[in-house]
Coordinates of C-alpha atoms in Angstrom, one line a residue:
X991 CA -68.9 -188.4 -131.2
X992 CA -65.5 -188.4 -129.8
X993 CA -64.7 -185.6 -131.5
X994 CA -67.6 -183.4 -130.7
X995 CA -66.7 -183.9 -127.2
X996 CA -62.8 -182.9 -127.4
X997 CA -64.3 -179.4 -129.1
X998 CA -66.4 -179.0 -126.7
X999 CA -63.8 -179.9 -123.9
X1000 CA -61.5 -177.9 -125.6
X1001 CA -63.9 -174.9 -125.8
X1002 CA -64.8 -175.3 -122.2
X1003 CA -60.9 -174.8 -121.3
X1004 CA -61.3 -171.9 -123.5
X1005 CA -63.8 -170.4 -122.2
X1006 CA -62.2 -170.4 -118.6
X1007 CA -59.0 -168.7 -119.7
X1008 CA -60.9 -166.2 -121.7
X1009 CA -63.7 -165.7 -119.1
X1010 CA -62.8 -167.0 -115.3
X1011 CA -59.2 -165.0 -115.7
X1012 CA -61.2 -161.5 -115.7
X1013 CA -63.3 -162.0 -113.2
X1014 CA -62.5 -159.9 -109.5
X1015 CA -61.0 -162.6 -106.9
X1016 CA -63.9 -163.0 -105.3
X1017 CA -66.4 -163.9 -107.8
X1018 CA -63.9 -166.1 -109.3
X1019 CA -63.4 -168.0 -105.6
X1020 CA -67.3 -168.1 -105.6
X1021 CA -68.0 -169.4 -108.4
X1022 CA -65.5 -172.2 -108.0
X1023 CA -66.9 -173.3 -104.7
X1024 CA -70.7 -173.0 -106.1
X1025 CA -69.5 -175.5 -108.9
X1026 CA -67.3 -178.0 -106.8
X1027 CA -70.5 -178.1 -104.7
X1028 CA -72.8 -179.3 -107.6
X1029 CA -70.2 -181.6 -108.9
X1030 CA -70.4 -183.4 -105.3
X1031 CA -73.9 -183.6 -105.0
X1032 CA -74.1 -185.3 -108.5
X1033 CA -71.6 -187.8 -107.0
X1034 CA -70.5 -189.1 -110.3
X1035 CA -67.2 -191.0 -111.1
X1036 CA -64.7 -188.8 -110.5
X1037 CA -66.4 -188.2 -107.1
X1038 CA -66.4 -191.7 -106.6
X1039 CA -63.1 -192.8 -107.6
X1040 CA -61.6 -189.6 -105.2
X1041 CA -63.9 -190.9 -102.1
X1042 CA -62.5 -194.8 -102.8
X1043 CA -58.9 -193.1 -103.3
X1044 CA -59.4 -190.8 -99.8
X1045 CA -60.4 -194.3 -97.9
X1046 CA -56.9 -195.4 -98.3
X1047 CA -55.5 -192.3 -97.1
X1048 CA -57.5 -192.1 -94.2
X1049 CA -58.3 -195.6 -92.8
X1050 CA -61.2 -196.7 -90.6
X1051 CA -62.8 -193.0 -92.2
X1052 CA -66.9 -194.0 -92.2
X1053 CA -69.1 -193.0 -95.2
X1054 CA -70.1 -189.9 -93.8
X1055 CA -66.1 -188.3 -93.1
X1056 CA -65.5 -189.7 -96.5
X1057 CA -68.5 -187.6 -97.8
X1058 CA -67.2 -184.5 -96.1
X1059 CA -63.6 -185.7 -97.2
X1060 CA -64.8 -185.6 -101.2
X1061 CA -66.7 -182.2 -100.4
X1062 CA -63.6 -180.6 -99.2
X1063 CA -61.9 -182.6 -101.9
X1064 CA -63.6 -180.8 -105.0
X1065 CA -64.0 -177.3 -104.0
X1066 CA -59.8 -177.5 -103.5
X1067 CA -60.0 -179.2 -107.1
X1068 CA -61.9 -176.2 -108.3
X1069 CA -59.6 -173.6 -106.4
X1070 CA -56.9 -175.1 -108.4
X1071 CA -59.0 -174.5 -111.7
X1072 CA -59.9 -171.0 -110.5
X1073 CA -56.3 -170.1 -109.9
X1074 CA -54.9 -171.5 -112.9
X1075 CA -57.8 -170.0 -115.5
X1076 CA -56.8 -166.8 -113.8
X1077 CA -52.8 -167.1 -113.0
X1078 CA -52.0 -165.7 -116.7
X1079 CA -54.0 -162.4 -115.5
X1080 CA -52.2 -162.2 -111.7
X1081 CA -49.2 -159.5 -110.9
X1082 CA -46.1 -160.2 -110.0
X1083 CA -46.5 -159.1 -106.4
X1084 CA -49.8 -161.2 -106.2
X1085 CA -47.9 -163.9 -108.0
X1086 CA -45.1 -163.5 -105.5
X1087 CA -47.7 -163.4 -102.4
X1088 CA -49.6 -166.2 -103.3
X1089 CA -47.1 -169.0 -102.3
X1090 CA -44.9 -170.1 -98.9
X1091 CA -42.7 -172.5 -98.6
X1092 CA -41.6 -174.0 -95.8
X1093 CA -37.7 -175.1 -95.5
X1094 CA -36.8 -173.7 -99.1
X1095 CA -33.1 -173.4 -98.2
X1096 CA -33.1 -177.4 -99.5
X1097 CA -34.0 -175.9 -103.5
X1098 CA -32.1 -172.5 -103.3
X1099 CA -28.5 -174.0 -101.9
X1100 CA -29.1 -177.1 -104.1
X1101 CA -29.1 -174.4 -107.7
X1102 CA -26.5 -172.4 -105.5
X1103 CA -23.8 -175.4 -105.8
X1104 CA -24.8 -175.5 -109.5
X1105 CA -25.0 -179.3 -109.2
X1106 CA -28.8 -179.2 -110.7
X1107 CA -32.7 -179.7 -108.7
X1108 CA -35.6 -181.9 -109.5
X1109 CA -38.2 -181.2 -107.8
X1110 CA -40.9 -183.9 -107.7
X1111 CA -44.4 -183.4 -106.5
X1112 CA -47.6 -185.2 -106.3
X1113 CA -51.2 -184.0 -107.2
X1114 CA -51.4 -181.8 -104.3
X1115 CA -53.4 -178.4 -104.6
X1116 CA -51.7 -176.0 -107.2
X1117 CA -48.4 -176.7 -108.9
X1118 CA -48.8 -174.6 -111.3
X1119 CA -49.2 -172.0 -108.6
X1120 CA -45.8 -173.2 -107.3
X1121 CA -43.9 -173.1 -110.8
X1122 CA -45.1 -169.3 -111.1
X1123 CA -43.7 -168.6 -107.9
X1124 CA -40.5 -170.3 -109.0
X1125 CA -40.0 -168.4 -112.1
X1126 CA -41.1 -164.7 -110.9
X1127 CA -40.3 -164.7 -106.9
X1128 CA -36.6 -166.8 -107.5
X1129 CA -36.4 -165.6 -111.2
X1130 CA -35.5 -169.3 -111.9
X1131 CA -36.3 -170.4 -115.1
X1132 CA -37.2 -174.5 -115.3
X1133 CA -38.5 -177.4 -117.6
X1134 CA -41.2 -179.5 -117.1
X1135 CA -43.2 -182.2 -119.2
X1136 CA -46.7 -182.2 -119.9
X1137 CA -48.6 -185.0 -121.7
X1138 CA -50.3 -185.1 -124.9
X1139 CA -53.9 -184.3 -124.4
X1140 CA -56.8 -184.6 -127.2
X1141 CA -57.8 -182.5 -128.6
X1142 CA -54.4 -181.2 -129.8
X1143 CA -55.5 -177.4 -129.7
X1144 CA -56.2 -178.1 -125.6
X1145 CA -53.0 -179.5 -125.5
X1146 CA -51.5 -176.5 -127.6
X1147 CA -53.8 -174.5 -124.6
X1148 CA -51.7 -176.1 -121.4
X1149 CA -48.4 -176.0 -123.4
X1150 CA -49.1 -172.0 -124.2
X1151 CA -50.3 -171.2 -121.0
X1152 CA -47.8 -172.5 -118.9
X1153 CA -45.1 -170.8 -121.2
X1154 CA -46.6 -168.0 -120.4
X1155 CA -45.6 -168.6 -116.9
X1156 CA -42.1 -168.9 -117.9
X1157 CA -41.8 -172.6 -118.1
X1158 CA -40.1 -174.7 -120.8
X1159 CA -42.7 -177.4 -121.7
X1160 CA -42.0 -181.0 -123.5
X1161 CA -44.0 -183.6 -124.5
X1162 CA -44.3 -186.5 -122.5
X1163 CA -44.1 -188.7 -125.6
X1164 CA -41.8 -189.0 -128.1
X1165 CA -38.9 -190.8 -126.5
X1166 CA -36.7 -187.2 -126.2
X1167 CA -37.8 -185.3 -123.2
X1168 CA -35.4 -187.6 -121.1
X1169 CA -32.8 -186.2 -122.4
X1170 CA -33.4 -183.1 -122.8
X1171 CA -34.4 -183.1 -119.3
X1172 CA -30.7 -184.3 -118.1
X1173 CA -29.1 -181.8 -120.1
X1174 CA -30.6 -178.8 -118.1
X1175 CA -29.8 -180.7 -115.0
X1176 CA -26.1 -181.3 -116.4
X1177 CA -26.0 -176.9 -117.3
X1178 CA -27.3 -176.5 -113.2
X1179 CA -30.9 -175.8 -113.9
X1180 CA -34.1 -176.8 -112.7
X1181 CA -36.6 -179.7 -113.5
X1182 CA -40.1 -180.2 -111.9
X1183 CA -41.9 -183.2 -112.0
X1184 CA -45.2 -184.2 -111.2
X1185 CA -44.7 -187.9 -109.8
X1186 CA -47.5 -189.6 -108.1
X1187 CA -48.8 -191.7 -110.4
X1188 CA -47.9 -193.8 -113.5
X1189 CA -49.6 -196.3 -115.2
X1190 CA -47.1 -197.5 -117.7
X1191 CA -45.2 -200.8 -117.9
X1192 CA -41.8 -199.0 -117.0
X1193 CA -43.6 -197.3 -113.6
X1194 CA -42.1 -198.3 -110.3
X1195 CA -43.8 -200.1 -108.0
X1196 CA -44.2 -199.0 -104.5
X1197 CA -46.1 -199.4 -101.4
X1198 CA -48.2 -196.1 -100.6
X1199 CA -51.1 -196.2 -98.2
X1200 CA -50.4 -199.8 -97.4
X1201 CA -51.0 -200.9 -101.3
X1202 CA -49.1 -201.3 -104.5
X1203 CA -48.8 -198.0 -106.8
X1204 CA -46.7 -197.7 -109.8
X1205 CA -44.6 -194.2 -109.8
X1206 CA -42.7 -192.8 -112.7
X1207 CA -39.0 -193.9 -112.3
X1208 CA -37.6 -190.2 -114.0
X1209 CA -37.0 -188.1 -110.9
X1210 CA -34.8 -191.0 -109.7
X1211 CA -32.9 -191.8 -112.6
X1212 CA -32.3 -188.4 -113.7
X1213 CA -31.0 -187.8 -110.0
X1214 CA -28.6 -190.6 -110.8
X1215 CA -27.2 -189.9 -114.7
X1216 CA -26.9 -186.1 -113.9
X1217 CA -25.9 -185.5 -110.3
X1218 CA -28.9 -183.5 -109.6
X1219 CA -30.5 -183.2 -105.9
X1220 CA -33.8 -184.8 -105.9
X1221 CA -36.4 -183.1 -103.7
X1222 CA -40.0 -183.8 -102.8
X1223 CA -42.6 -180.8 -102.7
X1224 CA -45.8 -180.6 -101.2
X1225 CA -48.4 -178.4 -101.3
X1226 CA -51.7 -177.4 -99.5
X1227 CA -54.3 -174.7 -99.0
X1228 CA -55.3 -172.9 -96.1
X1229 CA -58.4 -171.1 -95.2
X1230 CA -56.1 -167.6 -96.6
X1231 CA -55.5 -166.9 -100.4
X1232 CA -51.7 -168.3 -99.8
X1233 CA -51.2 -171.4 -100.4
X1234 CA -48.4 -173.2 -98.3
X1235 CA -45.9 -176.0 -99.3
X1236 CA -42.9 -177.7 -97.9
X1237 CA -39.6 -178.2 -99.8
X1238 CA -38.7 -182.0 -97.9
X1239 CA -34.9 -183.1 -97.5
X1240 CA -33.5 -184.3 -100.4
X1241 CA -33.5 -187.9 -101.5
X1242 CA -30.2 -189.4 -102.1
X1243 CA -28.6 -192.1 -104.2
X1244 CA -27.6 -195.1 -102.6
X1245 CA -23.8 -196.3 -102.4
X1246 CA -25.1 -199.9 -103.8
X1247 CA -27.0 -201.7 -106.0
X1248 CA -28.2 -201.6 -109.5
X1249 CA -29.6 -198.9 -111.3
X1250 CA -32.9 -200.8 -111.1
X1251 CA -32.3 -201.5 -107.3
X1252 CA -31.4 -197.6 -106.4
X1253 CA -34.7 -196.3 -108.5
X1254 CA -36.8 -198.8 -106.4
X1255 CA -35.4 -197.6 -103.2
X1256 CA -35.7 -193.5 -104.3
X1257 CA -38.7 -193.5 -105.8
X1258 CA -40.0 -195.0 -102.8
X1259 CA -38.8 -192.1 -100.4
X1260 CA -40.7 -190.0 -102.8
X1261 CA -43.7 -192.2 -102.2
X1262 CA -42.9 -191.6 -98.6
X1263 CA -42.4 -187.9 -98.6
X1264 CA -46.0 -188.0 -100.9
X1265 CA -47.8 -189.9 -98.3
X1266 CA -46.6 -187.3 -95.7
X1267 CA -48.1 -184.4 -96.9
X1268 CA -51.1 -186.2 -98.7
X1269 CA -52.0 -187.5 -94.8
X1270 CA -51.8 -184.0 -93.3
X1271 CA -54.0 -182.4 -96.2
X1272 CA -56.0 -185.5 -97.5
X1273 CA -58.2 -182.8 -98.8
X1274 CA -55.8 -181.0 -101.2
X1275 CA -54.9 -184.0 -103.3
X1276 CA -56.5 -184.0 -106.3
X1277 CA -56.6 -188.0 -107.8
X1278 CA -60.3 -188.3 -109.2
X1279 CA -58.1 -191.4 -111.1
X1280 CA -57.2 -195.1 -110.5
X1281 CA -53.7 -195.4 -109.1
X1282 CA -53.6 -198.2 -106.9
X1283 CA -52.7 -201.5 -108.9
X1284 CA -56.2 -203.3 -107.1
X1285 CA -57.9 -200.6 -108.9
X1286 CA -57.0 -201.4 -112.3
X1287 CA -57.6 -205.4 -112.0
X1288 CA -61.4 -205.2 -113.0
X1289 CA -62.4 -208.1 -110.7
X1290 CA -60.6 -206.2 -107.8
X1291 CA -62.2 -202.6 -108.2
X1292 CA -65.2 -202.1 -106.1
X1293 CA -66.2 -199.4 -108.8
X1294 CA -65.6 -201.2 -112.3
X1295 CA -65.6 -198.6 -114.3
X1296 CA -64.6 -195.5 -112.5
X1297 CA -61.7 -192.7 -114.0

């Protein structure tokens, strides 16, 4: 059975990218709202686990603004999907249109002094979006990890199509990426990271929203082996086809400590910086997953059983 499904997923994915990416703007931007909506009203788990998720972010929130919150919540989901099944298809001046950043001076002087950037974001409205923009607006070329989906042909799918966008792509497993990640920060380039969740035994843990969360310890320790200016991004949509973001200042290494001790204390600025944008666009973060440590103690979570 499982492997019914993962051809099926995989042909779904298809589908999109052959399909979605030639249909007018539009029709594309309809169809994506028509199908966040129907996801909603079925209110199954990933609607579930992103309401529970959103009642951290916004406290004291009742049942019906968490309703509205998880309404909002999926048709930005669905933007995202539209965008990306049809980014491959987009010009470069439509490309180049689609994005603004706020305060990007931070990310063009930091590849200016040749030193090396990561930029690390959490699951806020399109990265992908923001990595095209990177690579055709600033004609910077950057690396980026990506992990292993099943089946392997969708995974094959995600590396090819953001390649297409002019990203270098590594596995996630495999042990390697790490340094071939500091290598391109040691030659001045330009690694982006998306950090807002990691459930593995080596994941830091910080406070966001109040609770314990586990975030991937990279973007800090690359900062520190390679000399490279760690930056948070956020991201959000608007009611206009550009979506906006904010480059934050940049995170720096502390004077003291252990290696262990400095990782804790940057990775939990980059929690932070997360939380910042996440609570002025709740509705733009796309985690339909467990991330908070209470959620993934069975006889903690309210919703055994949710993604």
């Amino acid at each position: 059975m499982s492997g019914i499904r993962e051809r099926l997923t995989d042909g779904l994915y298809g589908l999109g990218w052959g399909t979605v990416r030639t249909l007018p703007e539009p029709v594309a931007t309809r169809l994506g709202r028509t199908i966040a909506d129907l996801a909603w009203k079925q209110r199954g788990k990933g609607v579930q686990r992103l309401e529970s998720n959103y009642a951290r972010v916004v406290p004291g929130a009742g049942p019906e603004r968490l309703a509205e919150l998880s309404r909002a919540g999926m048709r930005s989901y669905l933007r995202y999907w539209m965008e990306s099944f049809r980014l491959p298809a987009w010009s470069e001046e439509r490309i180049k249109d689609g994005f603004d950043p706020k305060d990007l001076h931070f990310l063009t002087d930091g590849l200016a002094a040749g030193k090396g950037v990561v930029l690390a974001l959490p699951h806020l409205a399109n990265w992908d979006l923001a990595g095209a923009w990177v690579t055709t607006k600033l004609r910077t070329p950057f690396t980026t990890v990506a992990e292993r989906l099943k089946p392997e042909t969708l995974y094959d799918r995600f590396v090819a199509y953001r390649e297409g966008l002019g990203m270098e792509v590594l596995p996630h497993s495999g042990g390697s990426a790490f340094g071939t990640l500091a290598r391109r920060l040691r030659d001045g380039g330009l690694v982006c990271l998306v950090a807002d969740r990691d459930l593995s035994a080596s994941g830091v843990e910080v406070t966001f929203f109040g609770e314990t969360a586990r975030m991937p310890a990279g973007p800090a320790l690359l900062a520190q082996q390679t000399g490279a200016l760690l930056l948070p991004v956020t991201l959000w949509y608007d009611d206009s086809p550009v979506m906006r973001g904010r480059v934050h200042s940049p995170i720096e290494v502390p004077e003291s400590g252990t290696r262990a001790e400095k990782t804790s204390v940057m990775t939990q600025a980059l929690a932070d910086a997360f939380a910042t944008g996440i609570t002025e666009h709740p509705e733009d973060w796309h985690m339909l997953q467990r991330l908070w440590l209470a959620d993934l103690d069975p006889g903690k979570d309210p919703q055994k059983g949710t993604p």
